Every structure is written in structure tokens, then in C-alpha cells.
Coordinates of C-alpha atoms in Angstrom, one line a residue:
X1161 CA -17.0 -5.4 -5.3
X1162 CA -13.9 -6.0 -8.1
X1163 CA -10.6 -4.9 -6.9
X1164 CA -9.7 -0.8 -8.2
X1165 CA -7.1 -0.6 -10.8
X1166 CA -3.7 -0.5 -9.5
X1167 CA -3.6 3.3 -10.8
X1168 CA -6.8 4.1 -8.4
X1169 CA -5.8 2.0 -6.0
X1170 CA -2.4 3.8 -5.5
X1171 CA -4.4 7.0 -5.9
X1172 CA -7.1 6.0 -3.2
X1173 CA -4.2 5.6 -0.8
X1174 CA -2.8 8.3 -1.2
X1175 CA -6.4 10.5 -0.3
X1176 CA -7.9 11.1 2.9
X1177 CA -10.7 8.7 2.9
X1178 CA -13.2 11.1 2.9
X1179 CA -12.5 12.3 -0.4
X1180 CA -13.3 8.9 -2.2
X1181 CA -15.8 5.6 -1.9
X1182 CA -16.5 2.6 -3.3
X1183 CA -19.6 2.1 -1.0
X1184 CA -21.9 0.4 -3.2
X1185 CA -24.9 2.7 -2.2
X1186 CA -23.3 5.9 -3.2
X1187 CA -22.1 3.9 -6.3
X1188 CA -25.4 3.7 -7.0
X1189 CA -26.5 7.1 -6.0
X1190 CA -23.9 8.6 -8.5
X1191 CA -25.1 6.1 -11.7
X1192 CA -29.0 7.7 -12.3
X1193 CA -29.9 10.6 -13.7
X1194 CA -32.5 12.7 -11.5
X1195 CA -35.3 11.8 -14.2
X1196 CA -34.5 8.1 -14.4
X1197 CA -34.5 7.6 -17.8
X1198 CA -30.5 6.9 -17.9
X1199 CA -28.6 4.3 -15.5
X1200 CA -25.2 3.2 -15.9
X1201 CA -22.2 2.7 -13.1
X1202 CA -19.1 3.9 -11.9
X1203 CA -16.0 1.2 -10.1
X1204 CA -15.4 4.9 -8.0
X1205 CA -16.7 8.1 -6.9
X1206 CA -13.7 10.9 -6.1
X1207 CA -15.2 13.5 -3.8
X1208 CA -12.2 16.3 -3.8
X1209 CA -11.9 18.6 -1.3
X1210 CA -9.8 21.8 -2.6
X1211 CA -8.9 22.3 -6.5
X1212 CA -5.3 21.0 -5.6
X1213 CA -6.5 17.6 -4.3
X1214 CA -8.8 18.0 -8.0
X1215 CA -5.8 18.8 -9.8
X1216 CA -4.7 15.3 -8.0
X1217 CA -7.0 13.3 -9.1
X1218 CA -7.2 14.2 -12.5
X1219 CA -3.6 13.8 -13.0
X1220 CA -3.8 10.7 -11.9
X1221 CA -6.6 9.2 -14.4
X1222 CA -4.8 11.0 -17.0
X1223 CA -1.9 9.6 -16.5
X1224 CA -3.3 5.8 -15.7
X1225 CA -6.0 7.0 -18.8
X1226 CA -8.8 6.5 -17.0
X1227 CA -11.8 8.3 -18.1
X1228 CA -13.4 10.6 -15.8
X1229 CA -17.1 12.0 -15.0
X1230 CA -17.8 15.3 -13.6
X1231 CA -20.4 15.5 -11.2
X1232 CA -22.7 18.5 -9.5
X1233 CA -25.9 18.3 -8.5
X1234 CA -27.3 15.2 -11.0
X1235 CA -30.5 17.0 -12.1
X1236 CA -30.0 17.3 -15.6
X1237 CA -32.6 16.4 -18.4
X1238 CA -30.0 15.0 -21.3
X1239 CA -28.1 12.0 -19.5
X1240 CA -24.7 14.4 -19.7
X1241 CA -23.5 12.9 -16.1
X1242 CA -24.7 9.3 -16.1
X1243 CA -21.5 7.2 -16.0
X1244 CA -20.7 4.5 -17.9
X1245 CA -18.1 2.9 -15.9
X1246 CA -16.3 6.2 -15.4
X1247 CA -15.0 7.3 -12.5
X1248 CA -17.1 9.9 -11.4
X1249 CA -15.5 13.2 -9.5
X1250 CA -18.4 14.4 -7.6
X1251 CA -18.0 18.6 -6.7
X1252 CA -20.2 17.9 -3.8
X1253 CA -17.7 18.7 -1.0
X1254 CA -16.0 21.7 -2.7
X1255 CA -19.0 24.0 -1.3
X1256 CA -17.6 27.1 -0.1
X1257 CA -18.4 30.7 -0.8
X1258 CA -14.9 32.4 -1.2
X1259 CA -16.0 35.8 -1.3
X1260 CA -18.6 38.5 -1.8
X1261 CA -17.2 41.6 -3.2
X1262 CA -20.6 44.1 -3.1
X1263 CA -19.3 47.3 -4.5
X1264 CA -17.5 45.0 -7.6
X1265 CA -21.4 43.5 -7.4
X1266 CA -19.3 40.1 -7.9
X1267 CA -19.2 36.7 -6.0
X1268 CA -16.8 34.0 -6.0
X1269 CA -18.2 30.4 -4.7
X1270 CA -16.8 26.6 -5.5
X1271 CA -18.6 24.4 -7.9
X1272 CA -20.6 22.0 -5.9
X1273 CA -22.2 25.4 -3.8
X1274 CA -26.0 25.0 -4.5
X1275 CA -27.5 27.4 -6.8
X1276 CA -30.2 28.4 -4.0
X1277 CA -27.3 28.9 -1.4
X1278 CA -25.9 31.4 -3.8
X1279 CA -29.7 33.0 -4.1
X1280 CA -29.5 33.4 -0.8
X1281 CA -26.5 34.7 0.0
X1282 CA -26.6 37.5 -2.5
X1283 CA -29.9 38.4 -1.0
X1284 CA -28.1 38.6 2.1
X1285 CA -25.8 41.2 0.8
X1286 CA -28.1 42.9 -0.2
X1287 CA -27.6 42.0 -3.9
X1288 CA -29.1 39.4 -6.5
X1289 CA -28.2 36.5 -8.3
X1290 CA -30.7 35.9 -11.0
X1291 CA -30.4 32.3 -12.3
X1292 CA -33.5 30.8 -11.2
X1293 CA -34.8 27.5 -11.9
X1294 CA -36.7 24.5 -10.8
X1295 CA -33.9 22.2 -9.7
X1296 CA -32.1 25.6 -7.6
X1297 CA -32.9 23.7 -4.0
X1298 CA -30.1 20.8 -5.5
X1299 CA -28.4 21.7 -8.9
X1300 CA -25.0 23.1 -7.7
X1301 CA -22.5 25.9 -9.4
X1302 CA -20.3 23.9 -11.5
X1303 CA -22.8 21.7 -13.4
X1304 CA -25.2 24.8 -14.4
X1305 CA -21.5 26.6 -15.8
X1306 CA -21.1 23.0 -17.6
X1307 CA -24.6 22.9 -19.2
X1308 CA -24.5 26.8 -19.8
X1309 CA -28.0 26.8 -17.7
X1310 CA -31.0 29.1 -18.8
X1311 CA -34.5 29.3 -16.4
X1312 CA -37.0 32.0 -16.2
X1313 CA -34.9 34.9 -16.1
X1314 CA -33.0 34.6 -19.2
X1315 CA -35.2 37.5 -20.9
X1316 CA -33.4 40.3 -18.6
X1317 CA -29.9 38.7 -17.4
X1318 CA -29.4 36.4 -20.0
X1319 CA -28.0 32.4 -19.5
X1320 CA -25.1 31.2 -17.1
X1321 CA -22.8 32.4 -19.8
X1322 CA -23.5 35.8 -19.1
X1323 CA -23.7 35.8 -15.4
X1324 CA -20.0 34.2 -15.1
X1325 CA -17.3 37.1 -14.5
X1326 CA -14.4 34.3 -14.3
X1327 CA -13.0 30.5 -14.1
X1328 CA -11.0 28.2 -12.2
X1329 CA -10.6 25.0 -13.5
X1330 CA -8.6 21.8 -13.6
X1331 CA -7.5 20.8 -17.1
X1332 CA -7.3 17.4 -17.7
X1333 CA -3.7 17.0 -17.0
X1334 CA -4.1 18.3 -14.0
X1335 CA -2.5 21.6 -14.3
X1336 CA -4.8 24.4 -13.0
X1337 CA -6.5 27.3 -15.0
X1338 CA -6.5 29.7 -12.7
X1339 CA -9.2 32.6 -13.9
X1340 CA -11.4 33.9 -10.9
X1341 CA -11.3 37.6 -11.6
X1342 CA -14.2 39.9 -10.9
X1343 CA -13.1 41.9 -14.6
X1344 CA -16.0 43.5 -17.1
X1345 CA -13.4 44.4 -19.2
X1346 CA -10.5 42.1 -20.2
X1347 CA -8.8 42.2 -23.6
X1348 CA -6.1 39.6 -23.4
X1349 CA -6.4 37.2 -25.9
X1350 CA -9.0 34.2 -25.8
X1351 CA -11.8 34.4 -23.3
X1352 CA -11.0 31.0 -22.0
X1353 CA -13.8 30.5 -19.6
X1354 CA -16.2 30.3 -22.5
X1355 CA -14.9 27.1 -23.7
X1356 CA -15.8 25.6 -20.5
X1357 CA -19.3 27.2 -20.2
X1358 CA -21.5 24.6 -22.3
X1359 CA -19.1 22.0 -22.4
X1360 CA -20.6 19.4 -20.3
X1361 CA -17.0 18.4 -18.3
X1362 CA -15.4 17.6 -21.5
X1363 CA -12.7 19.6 -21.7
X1364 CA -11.7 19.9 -18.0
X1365 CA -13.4 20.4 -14.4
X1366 CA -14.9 23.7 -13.3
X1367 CA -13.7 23.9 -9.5
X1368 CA -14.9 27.7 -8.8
X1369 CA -16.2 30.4 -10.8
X1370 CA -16.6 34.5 -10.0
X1371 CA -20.3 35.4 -10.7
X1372 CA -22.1 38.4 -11.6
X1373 CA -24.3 40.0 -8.9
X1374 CA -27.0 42.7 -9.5
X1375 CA -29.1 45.2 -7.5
X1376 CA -32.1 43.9 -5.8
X1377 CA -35.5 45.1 -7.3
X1378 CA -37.1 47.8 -4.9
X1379 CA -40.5 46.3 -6.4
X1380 CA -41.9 42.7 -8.4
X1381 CA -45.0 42.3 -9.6
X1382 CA -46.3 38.7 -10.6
X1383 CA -49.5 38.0 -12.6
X1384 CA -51.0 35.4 -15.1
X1385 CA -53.1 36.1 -18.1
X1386 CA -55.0 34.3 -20.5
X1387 CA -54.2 35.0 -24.0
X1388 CA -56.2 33.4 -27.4
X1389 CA -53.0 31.6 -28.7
X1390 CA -49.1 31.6 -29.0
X1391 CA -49.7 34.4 -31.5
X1392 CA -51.0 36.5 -29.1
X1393 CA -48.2 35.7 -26.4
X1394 CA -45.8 36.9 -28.5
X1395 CA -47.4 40.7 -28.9
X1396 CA -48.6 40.8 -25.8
X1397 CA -44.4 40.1 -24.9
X1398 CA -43.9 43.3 -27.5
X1399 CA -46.7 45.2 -25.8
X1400 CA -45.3 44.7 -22.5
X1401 CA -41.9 45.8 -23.5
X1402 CA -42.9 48.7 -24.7
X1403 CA -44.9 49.7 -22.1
X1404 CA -42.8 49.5 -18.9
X1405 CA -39.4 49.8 -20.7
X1406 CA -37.8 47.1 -20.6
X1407 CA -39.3 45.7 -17.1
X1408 CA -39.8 42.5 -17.8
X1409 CA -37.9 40.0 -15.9
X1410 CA -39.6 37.1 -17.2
X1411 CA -42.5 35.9 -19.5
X1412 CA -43.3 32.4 -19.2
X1413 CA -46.0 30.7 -21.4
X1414 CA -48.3 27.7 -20.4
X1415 CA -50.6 25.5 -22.3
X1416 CA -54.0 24.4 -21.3
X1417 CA -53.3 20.9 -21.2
X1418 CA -50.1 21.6 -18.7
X1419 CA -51.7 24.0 -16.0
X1420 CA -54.8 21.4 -16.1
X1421 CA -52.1 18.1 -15.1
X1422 CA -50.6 20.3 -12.3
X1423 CA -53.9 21.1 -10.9
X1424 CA -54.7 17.4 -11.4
X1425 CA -51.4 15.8 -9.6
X1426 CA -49.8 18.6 -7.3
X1427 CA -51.2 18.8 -4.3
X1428 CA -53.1 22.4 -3.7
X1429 CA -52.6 23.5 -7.1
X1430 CA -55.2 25.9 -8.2
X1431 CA -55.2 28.2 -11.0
X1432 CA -56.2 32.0 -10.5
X1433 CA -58.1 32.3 -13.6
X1434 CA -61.2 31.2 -14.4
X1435 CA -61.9 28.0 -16.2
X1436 CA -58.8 26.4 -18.1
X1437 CA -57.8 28.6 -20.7
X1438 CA -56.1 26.8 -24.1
X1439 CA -53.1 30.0 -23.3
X1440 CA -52.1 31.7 -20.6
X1441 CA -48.4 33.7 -20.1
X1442 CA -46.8 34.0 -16.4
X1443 CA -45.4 37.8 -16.1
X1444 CA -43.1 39.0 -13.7
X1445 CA -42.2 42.9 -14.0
X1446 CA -39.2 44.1 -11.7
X1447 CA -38.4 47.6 -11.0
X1448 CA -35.6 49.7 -8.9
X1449 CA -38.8 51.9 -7.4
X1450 CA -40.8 50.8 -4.7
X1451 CA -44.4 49.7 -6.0
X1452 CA -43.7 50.7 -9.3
X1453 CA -43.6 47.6 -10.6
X1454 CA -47.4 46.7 -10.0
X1455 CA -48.5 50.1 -11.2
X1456 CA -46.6 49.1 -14.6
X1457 CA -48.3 46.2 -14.6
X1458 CA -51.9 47.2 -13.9
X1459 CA -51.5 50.0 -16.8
X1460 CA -49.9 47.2 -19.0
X1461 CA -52.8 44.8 -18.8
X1462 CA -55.5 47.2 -19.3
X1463 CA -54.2 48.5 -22.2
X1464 CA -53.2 45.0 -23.3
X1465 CA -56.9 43.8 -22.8
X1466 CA -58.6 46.7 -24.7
X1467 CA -56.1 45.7 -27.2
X1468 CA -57.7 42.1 -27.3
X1469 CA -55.0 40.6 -26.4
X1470 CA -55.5 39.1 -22.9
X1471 CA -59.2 38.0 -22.0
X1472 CA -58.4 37.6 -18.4
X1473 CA -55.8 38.6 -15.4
X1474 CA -54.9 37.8 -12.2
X1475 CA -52.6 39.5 -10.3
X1476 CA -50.4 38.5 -7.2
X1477 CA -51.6 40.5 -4.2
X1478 CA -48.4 39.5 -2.1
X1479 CA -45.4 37.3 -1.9
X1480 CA -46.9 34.8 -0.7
X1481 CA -49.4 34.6 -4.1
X1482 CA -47.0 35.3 -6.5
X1483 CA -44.7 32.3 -5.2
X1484 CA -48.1 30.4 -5.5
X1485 CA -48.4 31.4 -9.5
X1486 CA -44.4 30.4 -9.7
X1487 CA -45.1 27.0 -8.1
X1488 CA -47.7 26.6 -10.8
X1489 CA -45.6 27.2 -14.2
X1490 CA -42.3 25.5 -11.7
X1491 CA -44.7 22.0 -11.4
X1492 CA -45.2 21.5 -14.8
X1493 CA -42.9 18.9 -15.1
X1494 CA -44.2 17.3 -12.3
X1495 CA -48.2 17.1 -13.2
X1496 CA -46.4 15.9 -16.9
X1497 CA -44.5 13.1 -15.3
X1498 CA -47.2 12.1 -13.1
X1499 CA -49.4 11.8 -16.4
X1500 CA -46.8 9.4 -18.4
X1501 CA -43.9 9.2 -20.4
X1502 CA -43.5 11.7 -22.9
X1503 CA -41.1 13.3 -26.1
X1504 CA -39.4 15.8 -24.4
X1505 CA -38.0 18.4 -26.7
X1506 CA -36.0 21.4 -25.3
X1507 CA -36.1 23.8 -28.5
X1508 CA -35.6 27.3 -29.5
X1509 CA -36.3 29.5 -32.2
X1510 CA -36.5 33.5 -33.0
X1511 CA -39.3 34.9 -30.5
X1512 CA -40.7 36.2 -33.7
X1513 CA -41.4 33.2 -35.4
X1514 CA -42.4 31.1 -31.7
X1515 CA -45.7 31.2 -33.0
X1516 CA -45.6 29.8 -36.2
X1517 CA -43.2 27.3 -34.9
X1518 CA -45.4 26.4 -32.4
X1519 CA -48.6 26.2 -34.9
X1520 CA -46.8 24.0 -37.4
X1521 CA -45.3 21.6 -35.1
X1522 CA -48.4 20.8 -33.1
X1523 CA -50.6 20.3 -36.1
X1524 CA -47.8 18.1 -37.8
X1525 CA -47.3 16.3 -34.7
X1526 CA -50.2 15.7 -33.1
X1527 CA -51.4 14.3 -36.8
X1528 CA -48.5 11.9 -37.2
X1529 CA -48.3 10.0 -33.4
X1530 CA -51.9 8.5 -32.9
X1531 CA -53.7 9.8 -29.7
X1532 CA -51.0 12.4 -28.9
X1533 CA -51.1 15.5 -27.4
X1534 CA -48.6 18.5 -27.0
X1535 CA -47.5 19.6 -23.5
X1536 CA -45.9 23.2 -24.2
X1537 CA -44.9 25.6 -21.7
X1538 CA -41.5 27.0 -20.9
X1539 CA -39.5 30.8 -21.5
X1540 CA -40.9 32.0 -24.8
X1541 CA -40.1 35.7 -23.7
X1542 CA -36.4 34.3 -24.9
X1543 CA -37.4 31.8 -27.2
X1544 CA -37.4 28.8 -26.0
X1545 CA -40.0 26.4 -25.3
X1546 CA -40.2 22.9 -24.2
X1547 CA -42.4 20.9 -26.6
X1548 CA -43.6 18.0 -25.3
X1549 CA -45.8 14.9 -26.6
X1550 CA -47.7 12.9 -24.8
X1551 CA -50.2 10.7 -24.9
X1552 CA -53.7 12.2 -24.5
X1553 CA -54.6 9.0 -22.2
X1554 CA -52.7 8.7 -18.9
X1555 CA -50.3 5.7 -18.0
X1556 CA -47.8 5.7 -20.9
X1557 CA -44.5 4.2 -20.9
X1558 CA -41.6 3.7 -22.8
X1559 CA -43.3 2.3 -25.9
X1560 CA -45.2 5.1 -26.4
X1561 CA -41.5 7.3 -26.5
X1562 CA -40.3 4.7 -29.4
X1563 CA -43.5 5.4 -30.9
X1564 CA -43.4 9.5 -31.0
X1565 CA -39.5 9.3 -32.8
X1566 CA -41.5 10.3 -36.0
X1567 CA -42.1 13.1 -34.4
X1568 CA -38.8 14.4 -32.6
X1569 CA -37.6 14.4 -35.8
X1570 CA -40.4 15.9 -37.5
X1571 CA -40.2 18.8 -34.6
X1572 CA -36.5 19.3 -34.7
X1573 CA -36.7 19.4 -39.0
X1574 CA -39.0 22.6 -37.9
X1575 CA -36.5 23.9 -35.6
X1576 CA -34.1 23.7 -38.6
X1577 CA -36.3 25.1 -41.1
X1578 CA -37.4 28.5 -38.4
X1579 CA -33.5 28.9 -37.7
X1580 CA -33.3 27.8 -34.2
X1581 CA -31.7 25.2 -32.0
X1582 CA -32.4 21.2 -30.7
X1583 CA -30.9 22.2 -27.4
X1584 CA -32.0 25.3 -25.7
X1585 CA -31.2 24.9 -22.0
X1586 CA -30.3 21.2 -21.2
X1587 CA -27.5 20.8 -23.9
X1588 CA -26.8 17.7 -25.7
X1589 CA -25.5 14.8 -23.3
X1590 CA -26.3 11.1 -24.4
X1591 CA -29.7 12.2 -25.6
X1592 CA -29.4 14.4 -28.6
X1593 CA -25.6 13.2 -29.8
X1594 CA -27.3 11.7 -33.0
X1595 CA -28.8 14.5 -33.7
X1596 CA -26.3 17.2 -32.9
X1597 CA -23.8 15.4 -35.3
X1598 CA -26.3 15.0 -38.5
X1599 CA -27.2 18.4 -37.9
X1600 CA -24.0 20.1 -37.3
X1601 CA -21.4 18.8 -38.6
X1602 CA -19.3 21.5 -38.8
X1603 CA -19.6 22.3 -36.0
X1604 CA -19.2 19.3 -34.4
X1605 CA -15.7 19.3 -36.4
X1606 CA -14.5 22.2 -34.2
X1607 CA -15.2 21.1 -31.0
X1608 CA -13.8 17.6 -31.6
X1609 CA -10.4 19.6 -32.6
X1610 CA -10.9 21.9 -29.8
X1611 CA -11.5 18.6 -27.5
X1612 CA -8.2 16.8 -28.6
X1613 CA -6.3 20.1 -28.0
X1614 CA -7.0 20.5 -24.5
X1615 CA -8.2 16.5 -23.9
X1616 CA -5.6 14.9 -26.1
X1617 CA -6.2 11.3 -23.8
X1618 CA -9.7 11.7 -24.2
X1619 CA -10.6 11.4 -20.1
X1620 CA -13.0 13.8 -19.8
X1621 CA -16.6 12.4 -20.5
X1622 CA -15.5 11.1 -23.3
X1623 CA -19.2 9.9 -24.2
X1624 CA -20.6 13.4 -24.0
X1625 CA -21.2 16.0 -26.6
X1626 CA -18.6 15.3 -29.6
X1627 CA -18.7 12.0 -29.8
X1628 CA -15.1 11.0 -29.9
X1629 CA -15.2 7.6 -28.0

């Protein structure tokens, strides 16, 4: 192990020991993304305690200008906390819950608090936190308000963005933005905390954040149909809508191809319908009356099938089923890993023109890469939908992502051309830098001048999202 700096060192020594290491084994558990695909390495891994021993820390690399990388949970999809020789600060010990304010329906919990913790402990007063995703058992606060996270229930509460009330956070000087109020309403000036929402720890480090709680459902119902294509989906989403006004709490849609590799590589996986239809949507209706929600969605469905368009329905008889029918859209990923390496592509577009998006690309797609398939499934009730290629055969590697690159930029030209966006969910990070700046360049203007404003040493992942190093 190479000596530390002389800044570190002097900062190192001046921390209690828990709240830094050089142990090579959480070196290395701090360099790799959670899907692999990205390694690099970091000389140090701060681990702060309290937002002033953050404050600290990040004075000190600013000063010394050492570059910095913000750390939560380490399950994102775009490389946008794989070090390179960074320092990483790791939020993993800053995991309280400050407070619970039920009759403000509001929450205020650090950043490395897991995102199921918080699940929980809103259920527990009685009240709910929506955000729900596949990575809730490790991602942690501050990284899903750093990558603006989405998941399944974005149709009804919208992404992190919307579910964040207020801010603390260390610029990178180390002064201390202190913004953890429980406010709807607050007209003066800037809303600051946006410019940290989506960021990606480039600006500064979100220490704690006030969240948005809402009343518990006195009823859920949970049921997967099969539907004759994307087209389809897409009314049936309208029909829904109009039927149970506004009840939908999520509408997730799943290929074919994907339910049929997690019945293939997830243990017990089984799905309720008959066959393997080429469509089928995951529904979840939610309502503040007890059992209202399955009445809603029994009426729903039958009209929706004498309407053609669902050919078949199953629906949850308890929790126990309808956690089942989650686990089955949730392990997607997982039956797609275990079946190779594939183009991952994290997209959105208007819900109303998902379909035709989804048409085009696949035909275009499939025709260009050679013994490809697409793997589509994801949140199409909002838009987005992550559209996949893989190879039809099982057992591909890396050559076979070098190979589909026609095709990413085939699918994101489509994007473009049905006015949505490269990046609905997982944000830009190392993977999509390229194409954010051919594609945005504008844009990309703003936030480097907004970045050299509040960054003006350039410390905070300096890699990530504009591009400046």
C-alpha cells in the first residue's frame, strides 16, 4: 500500500479511525459497480460520521484538491460511483432517522439510511413512503436523491425529485447548506435542493434530506394481464385510468422473451397466466377504501377484455401472491443477466407514442445486430422502458456489447426523433457521457457553468455527468 498524500495523511490523523481505511479489502469493495461492468480504485475510503466531520473532509480535499467520490449504496446501472483513483466518501455510517413528523406527513433521515429502512419505518407510522425499487434492501437515501431515482411507482408519486421536501448538504468547500425543512410552500428565491437532485455528487454531498410521506392505502390490488402488443398496453393504461379514477399506482409492462428467462433462471418462478404471452402488463390499483381496490379492478378487466384489449388475467388473491407477481417483473434483470450480456438502454418517451417507439426500434434493431433479440420490460405507465438487446442464443459476452453499438445509437436516434430521453432512471454516469454531450450540448453548457460556480476546483466527481475533467 503507497504512502497517503501528506494532505490525507494530516487529515486521517486528525479522524477517529473509524471514519476512514485504507484496508485493501474495502478498497476493493468501494472500486466495482454492483453490475460489474465498471472497476477502478480509490488510495482512501472516508466513512463520515455526522455532516460536520463531512464538512471536514471535504474541506480538506478541496483545499489539498483532491478529487472526491460520493458514495451510497453502489447499486447503480451507469458507472456514476466507480472511482478512478478518487477518494471515495462513503455515506454508509451517516444512517440515522432524525425525525418522523406524521401530521406534517414528512420524514427527515441521513443519506446512507437504506431505502427499505425508510419503507419501513413509514409503515410503522402508520404512513408511506412510495419509492420502490429492486435494489431497496441496499440502495441508500443519498445516492437515489443523487441519481434523481424513478421505480414502479412513479405513475402516482412521481420520481425522487418529487418526494424530497428539503436538503442538507456539504458544498464542496465544506461550508454546509443547511435546507431540511418539511415546507410545501416556499417562495424564497432558487429552490436549491434541485440542483443536487440528479446531479450525481457533482456539485456537493447530500448528507440528509426531509422526505415526503403519504397515507397508507386502506386496499391494493395486484394482477397481470396479457395484452396483444405495446399498442394495446398503452389503452388498456387509458382504460384503466378512466375507469378507477386515477387508481393506478403502477403499470409495469413485460415482454415475452423476459418473463420466459426469469421462469428459466429464478428459482420458483412461475407465471400466472397461461402459456408465455408475446405482452403482458403488471397492475397494481391502490385505494383509501378497504377492498375497493380489487372491486375496481375486477370491473376494470372485464370491461377491458370485452374491449379486446386483454386476452387473459390473473389476479392476486392475497399478499402473499401479489408479492409473488412483484418478484416476477423485480427478477427481470436477473433471468437477463443469467442469459448473457446485453445493450442496456434506459429510455423514455411520451406514453403516447411508447408504442410506436417500441415498434420501430425493435424492427430496426433486431434487423441490424445479427441473432438479436429485444428484452423490454420496465414502467411504461410513465414512459419509460428499458430496452434491451441481447443475443437470442445464451452465453454472450462482451463482444457481443461492441457488436450491438449500431444499435444503441440507432435506438437513442429514435428516442430523439419521438421527443424523449437516453436516460430515464439511471442518469448518465461514465456510460452515456458521449452521448449526453453530442446530444445536448446546450445543455451540457449550463451545467458545466452551473458546476464551476458551486465546484470551482473541480473535486466533486469530476468524471461524472459534464465532462469537465
Amino acid at each position: 500500500m503507497n504512502a497517503l498524500p501528506p494532505a490525507l495523511a494530516s487529515l486521517t490523523a486528525s479522524l477517529d479511525p473509524k471514519s476512514w481505511s485504507v484496508d485493501p479489502a474495502e478498497l476493493e469493495s468501494h472500486a466495482r459497480d454492483w453490475r460489474g461492468r465498471y472497476a477502478g480504485g480509490t488510495p482512501l475510503v472516508l466513512k463520515p460520521a455526522s455532516t460536520q466531520e463531512a464538512a471536514q473532509m471535504l474541506a480538506a480535499c478541496n483545499d489539498a484538491r483532491i478529487a472526491v467520490m460520493p458514495q451510497g449504496g453502489i447499486t447503480g446501472l451507469v458507472g456514476a460511483s466507480t472511482p478512478a483513483n478518487e477518494v471515495v466518501i462513503s455515506m454508509k455510517r451517516m444512517n440515522a432517522i432524525r425525525e418522523i413528523d406524521t401530521a406534517n406527513e414528512s420524514m427527515t433521515v441521513e443519506a446512507g439510511v437504506v431505502l427499505q429502512t425508510v419503507q419501513e419505518a413509514a409503515r410503522d407510522a402508520g404512513k408511506l413512503f412510495p419509492l420502490s425499487l429492486g435494489a431497496q434492501g441496499s440502495a441508500m437515501i443519498g445516492g437515489l436523491i443523487s441519481t434523481n431515482a424513478g421505480g414502479v411507482q412513479v405513475l402516482r408519486y412521481g420520481m425522487m425529485r418529487e418526494l424530497v421536501l428539503g436538503l442538507e448538504a456539504v458544498l464542496p468547500d465544506g461550508r454546509v447548506l443547511s435546507g431540511l425543512s418539511g415546507l410545501r410552500k416556499d417562495n424564497t428565491g432558487y429552490d436549491l435542493k434541485q440542483l443536487f437532485i440528479g446531479a450525481e455528487g457533482t456539485l456537493g454531498l447530500v448528507t440528509a434530506a426531509t422526505l415526503k410521506l403519504f397515507p397508507r392505502p386502506a386496499s391494493v390490488s395486484v394482477a397481470i394481464a396479457a395484452v396483444p402488443d405495446p399498442e394495446a398496453a398503452v389503452s388498456l393504461l387509458g382504460h384503466l385510468k378512466d375507469r378507477t379514477g386515477g387508481a393506478v399506482s403502477a403499470f409495469e409492462l413485460i415482454s415475452g422473451f423476459a418473463m420466459e428467462l426469469v421462469c428459466q433462471h429464478v428459482p420458483g418462478a412461475r407465471s400466472p397466466l397461461e402459456g408465455n404471452p408475446d405482452w403482458m402488463v403488471l397492475i397494481e390499483l391502490s385505494s383509501a377504501e378497504e377492498e375497493r381496490a380489487g372491486i375496481l379492478m375486477e370491473t376494470a378487466l372485464e370491461s377491458a377484455f370485452e374491449a379486446g384489449l386483454v386476452s387473459d388475467a390473473a389476479l392476486a388473491q392475497s399478499d402473499a401472491q401479489a408479492a409473488k407477481f412483484w418478484a416476477l417483473r423485480e427478477n427481470v434483470p436477473e433471468g437477463e443477466r443469467a442469459h448473457g450480456k446485453a445493450a442496456k438502454h434506459d429510455v423514455s418517451v411520451p406514453v403516447s407514442r411508447m408504442a410506436a417507439f417500441m415498434r420501430e426500434a425493435t424492427q430496426q434493431a433486431e434487423a441490424l445486430v445479427d441473432g438479436s433479440r429485444v428484452i423490454a420490460f420496465g414502467h411504461v405507465g410513465d414512459g419509460n422502458v428499458h430496452f434491451n438487446l441481447a443475443a437470442r442464443e445464451p452465453g454472450a459476452g462482451e463482444d457481443f456489447i461492441a457488436r450491438a453499438a449500431p444499435a444503441t445509437r440507432l435506438i437513442y436516434d429514435l428516442v430523439d426523433k419521438h421527443h424523449g430521453s437516453i436516460s430515464a432512471e439511471h442518469g448518465i454516469g461514465i456510460l452515456k457521457q458521449a452521448e449526453l454531450k453530442a446530444r445536448k450540448p446546450v445543455e451540457v453548457e449550463l451545467m458545466r457553468t452551473i458546476k464551476a460556480a458551486l465546484d470551482p476546483n473541480n473535486i466533486m466527481n469530476p468524471r461524472i455527468l459534464t465532462g469537465l475533467a
